[in-house]
mmCIF file of N, CA and C in Angstrom:
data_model
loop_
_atom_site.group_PDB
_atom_site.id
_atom_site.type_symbol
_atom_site.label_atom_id
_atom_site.label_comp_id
_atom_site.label_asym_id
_atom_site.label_seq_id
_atom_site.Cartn_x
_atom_site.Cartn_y
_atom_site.Cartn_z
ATOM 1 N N UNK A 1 4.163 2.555 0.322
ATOM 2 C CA UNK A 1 4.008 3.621 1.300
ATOM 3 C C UNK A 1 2.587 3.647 1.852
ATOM 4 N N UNK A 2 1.435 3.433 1.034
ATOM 5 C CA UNK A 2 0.051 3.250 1.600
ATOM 6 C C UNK A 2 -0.181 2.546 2.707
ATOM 7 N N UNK A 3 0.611 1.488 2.648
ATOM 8 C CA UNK A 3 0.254 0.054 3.158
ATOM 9 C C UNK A 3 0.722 0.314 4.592
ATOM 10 N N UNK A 4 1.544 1.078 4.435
ATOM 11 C CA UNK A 4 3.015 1.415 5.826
ATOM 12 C C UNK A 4 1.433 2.639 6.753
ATOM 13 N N UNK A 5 1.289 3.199 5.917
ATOM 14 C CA UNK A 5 0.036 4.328 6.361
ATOM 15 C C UNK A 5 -1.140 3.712 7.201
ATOM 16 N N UNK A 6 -1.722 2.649 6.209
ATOM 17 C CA UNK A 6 -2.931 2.418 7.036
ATOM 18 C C UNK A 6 -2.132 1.568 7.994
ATOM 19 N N UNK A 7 -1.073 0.244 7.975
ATOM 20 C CA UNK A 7 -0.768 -0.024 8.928
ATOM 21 C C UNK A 7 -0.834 0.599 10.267
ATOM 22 N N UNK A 8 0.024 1.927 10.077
ATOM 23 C CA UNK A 8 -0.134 3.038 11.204
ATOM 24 C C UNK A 8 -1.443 3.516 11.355
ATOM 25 N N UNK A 9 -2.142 3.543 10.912
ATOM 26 C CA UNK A 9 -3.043 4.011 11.356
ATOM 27 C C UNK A 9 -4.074 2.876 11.973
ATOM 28 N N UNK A 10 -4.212 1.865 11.724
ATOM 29 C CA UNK A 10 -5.051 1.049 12.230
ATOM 30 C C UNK A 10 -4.824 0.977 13.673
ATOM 31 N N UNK A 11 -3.853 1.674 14.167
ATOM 32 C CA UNK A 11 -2.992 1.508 15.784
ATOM 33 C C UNK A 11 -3.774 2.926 16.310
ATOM 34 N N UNK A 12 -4.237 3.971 15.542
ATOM 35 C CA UNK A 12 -4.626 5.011 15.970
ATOM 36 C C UNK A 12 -6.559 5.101 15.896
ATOM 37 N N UNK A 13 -6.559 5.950 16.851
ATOM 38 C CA UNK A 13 -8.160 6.536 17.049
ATOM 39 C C UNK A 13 -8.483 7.473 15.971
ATOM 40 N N UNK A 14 -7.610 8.257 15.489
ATOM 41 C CA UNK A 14 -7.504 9.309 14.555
ATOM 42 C C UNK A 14 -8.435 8.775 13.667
ATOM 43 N N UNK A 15 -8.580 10.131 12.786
ATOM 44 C CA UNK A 15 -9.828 10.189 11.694
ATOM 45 C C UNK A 15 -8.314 10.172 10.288
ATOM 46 N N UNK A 16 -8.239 9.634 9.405
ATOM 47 C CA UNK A 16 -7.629 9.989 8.036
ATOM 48 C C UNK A 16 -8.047 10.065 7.050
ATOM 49 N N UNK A 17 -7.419 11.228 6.274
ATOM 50 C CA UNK A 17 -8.087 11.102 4.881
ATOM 51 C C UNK A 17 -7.728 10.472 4.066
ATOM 52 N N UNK A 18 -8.672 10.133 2.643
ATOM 53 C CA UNK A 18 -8.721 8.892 2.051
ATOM 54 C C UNK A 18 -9.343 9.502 0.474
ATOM 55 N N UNK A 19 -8.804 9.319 -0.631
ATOM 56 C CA UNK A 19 -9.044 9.565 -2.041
ATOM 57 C C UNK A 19 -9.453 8.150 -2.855
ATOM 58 N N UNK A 20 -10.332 7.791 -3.346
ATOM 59 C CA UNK A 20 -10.657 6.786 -3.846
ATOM 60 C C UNK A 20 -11.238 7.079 -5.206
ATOM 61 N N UNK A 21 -10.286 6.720 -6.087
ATOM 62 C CA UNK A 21 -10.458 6.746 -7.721
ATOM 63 C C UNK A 21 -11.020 5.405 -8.133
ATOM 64 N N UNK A 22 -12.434 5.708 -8.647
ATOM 65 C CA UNK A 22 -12.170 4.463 -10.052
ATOM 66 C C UNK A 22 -11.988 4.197 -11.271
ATOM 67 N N UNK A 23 -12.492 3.415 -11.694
ATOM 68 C CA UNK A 23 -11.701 2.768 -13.075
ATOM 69 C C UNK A 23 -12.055 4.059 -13.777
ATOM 70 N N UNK A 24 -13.225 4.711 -13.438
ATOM 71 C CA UNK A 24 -13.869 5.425 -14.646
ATOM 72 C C UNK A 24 -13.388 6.986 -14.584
ATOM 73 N N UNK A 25 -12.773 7.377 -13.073
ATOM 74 C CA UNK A 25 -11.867 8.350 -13.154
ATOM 75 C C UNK A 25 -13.170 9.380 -12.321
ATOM 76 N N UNK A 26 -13.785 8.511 -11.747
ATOM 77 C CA UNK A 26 -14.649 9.202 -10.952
ATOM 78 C C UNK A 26 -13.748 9.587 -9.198
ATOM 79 N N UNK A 27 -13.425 10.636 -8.384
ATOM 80 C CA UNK A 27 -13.008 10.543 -7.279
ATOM 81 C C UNK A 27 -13.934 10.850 -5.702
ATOM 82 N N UNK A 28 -13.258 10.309 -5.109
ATOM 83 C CA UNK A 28 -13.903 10.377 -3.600
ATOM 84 C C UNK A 28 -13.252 10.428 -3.008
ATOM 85 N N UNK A 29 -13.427 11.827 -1.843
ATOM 86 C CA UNK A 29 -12.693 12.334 -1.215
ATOM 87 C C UNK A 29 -13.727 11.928 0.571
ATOM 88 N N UNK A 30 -13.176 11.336 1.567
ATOM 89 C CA UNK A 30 -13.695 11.041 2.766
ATOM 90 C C UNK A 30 -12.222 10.779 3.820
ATOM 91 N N UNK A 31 -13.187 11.314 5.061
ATOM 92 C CA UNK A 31 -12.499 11.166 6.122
ATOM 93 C C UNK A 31 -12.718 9.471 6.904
ATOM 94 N N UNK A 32 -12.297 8.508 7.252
ATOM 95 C CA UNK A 32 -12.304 7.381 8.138
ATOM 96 C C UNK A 32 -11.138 6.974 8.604
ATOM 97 N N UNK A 33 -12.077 6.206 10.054
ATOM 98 C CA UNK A 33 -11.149 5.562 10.813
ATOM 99 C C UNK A 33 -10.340 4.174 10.642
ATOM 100 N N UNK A 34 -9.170 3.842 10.187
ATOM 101 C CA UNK A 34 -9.203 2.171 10.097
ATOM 102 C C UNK A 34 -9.330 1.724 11.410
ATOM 103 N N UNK A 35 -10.188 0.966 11.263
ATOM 104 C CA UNK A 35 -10.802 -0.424 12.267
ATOM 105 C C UNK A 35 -9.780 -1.280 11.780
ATOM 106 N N UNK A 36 -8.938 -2.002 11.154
ATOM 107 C CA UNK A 36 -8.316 -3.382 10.672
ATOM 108 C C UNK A 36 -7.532 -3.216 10.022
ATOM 109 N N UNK A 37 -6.254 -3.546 10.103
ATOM 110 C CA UNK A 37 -5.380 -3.996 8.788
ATOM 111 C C UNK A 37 -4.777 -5.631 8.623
ATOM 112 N N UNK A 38 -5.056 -6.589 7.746
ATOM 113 C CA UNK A 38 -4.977 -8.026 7.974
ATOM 114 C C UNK A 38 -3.684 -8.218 6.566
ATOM 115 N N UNK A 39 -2.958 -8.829 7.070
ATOM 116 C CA UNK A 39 -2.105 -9.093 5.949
ATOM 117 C C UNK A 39 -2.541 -10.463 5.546
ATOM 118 N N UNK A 40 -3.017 -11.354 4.233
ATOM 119 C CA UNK A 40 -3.047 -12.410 4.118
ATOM 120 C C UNK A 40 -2.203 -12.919 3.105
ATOM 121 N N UNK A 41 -1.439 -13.824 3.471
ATOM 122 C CA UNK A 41 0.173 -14.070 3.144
ATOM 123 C C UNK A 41 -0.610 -15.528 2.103
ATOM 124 N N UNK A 42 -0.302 -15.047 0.808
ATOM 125 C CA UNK A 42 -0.746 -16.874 0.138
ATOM 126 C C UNK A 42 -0.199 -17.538 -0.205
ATOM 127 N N UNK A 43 -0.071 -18.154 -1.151
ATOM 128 C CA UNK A 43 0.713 -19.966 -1.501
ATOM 129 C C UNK A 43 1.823 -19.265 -2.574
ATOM 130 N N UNK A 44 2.880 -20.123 -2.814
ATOM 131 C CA UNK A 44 3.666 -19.514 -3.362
ATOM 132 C C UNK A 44 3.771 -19.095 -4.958
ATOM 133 N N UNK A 45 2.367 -19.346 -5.545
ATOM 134 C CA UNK A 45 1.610 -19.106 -7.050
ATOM 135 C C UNK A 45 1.049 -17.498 -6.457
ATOM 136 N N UNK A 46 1.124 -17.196 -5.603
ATOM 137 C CA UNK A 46 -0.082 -15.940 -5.086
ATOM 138 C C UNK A 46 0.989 -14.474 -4.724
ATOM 139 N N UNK A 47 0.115 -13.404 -4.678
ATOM 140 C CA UNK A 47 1.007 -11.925 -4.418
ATOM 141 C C UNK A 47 0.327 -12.307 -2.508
ATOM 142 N N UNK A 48 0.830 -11.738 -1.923
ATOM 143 C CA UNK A 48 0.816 -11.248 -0.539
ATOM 144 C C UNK A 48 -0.135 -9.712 -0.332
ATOM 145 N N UNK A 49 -1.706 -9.731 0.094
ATOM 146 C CA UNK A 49 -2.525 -8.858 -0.048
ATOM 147 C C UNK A 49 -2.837 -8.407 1.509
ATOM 148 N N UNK A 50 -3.693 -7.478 1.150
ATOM 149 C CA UNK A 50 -3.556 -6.840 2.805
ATOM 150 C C UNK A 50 -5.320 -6.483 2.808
ATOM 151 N N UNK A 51 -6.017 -6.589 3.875
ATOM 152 C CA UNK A 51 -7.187 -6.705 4.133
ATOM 153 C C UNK A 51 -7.677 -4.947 4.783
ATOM 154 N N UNK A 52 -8.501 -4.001 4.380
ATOM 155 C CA UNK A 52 -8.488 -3.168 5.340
ATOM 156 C C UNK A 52 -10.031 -3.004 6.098
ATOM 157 N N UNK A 53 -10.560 -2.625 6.672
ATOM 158 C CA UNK A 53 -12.044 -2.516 7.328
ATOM 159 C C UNK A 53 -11.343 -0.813 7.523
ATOM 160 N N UNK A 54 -12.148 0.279 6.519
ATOM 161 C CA UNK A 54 -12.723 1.729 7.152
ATOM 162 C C UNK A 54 -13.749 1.695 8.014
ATOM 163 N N UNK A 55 -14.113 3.095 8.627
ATOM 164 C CA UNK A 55 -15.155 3.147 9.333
ATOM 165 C C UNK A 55 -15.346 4.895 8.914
ATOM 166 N N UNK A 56 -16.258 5.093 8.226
ATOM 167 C CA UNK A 56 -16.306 6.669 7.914
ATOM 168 C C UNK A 56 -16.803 7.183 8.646
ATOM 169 N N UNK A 57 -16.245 8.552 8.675
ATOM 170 C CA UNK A 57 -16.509 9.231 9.866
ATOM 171 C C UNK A 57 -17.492 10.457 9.450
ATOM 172 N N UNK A 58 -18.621 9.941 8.333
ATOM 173 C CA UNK A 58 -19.701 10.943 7.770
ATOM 174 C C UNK A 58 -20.934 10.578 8.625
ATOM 175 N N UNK A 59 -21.943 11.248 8.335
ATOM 176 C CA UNK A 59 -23.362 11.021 8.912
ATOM 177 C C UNK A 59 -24.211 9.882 8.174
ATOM 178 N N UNK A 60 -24.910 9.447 8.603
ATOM 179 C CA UNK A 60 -25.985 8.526 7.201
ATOM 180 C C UNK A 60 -26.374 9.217 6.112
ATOM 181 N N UNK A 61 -26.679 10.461 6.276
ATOM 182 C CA UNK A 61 -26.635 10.673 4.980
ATOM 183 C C UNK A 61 -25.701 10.883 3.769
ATOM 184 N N UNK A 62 -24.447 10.880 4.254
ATOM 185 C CA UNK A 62 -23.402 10.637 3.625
ATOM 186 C C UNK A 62 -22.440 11.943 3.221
ATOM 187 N N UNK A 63 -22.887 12.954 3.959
ATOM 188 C CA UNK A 63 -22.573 14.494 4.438
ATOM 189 C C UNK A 63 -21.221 14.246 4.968
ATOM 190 N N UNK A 64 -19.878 14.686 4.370
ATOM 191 C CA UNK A 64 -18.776 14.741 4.649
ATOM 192 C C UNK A 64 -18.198 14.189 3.587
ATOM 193 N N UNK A 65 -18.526 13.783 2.375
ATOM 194 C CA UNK A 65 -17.831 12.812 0.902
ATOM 195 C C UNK A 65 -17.801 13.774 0.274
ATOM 196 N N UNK A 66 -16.827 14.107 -0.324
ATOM 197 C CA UNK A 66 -17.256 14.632 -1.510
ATOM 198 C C UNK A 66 -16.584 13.815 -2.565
ATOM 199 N N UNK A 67 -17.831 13.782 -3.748
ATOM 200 C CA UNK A 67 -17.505 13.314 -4.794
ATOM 201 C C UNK A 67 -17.224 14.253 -6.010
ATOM 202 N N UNK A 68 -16.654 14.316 -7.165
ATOM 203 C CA UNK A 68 -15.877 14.880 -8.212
ATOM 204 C C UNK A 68 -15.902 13.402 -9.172
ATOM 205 N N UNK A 69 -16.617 13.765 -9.988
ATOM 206 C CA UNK A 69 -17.017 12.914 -11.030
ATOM 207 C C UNK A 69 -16.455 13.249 -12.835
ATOM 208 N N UNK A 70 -16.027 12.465 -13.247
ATOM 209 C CA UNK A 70 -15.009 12.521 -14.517
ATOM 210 C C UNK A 70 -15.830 13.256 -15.593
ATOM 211 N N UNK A 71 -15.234 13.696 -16.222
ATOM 212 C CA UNK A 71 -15.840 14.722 -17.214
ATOM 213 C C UNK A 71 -15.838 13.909 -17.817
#
């Protein structure tokens, strides 16, 4: 369902929001635009991966993220 999302959205000007967890259970919450979605299709030993380019739609100083960091 993600994949179907940014697809669509890479067709749009729109701003979307975006949650980014890591390993450590730290989260990030930001608004961006996709610039790109690239499907790169590999050899038949390989999964089929998808390429994305964001473009955030914060200031340089990085005013519009919020982060929430793991207890």
């Amino acid at each position: 369902a993600g994949q179907i999302l940014l697809k669509s959205a890479s067709l749009s000007d729109s701003d979307h929001s975006f949650l980014v967890t890591t390993q450590n259970g730290d989260k990030y919450y930001f608004q961006a635009q996709v610039m790109s979605f690239k499907v790169n299709v590999g050899s038949v030993d390989q999964i089929t991966t998808a390429s994305v380019t964001l473009e955030l739609t914060t200031n340089s100083a990085g005013v519009g993220i919020v982060e929430v960091l793991a207890p």
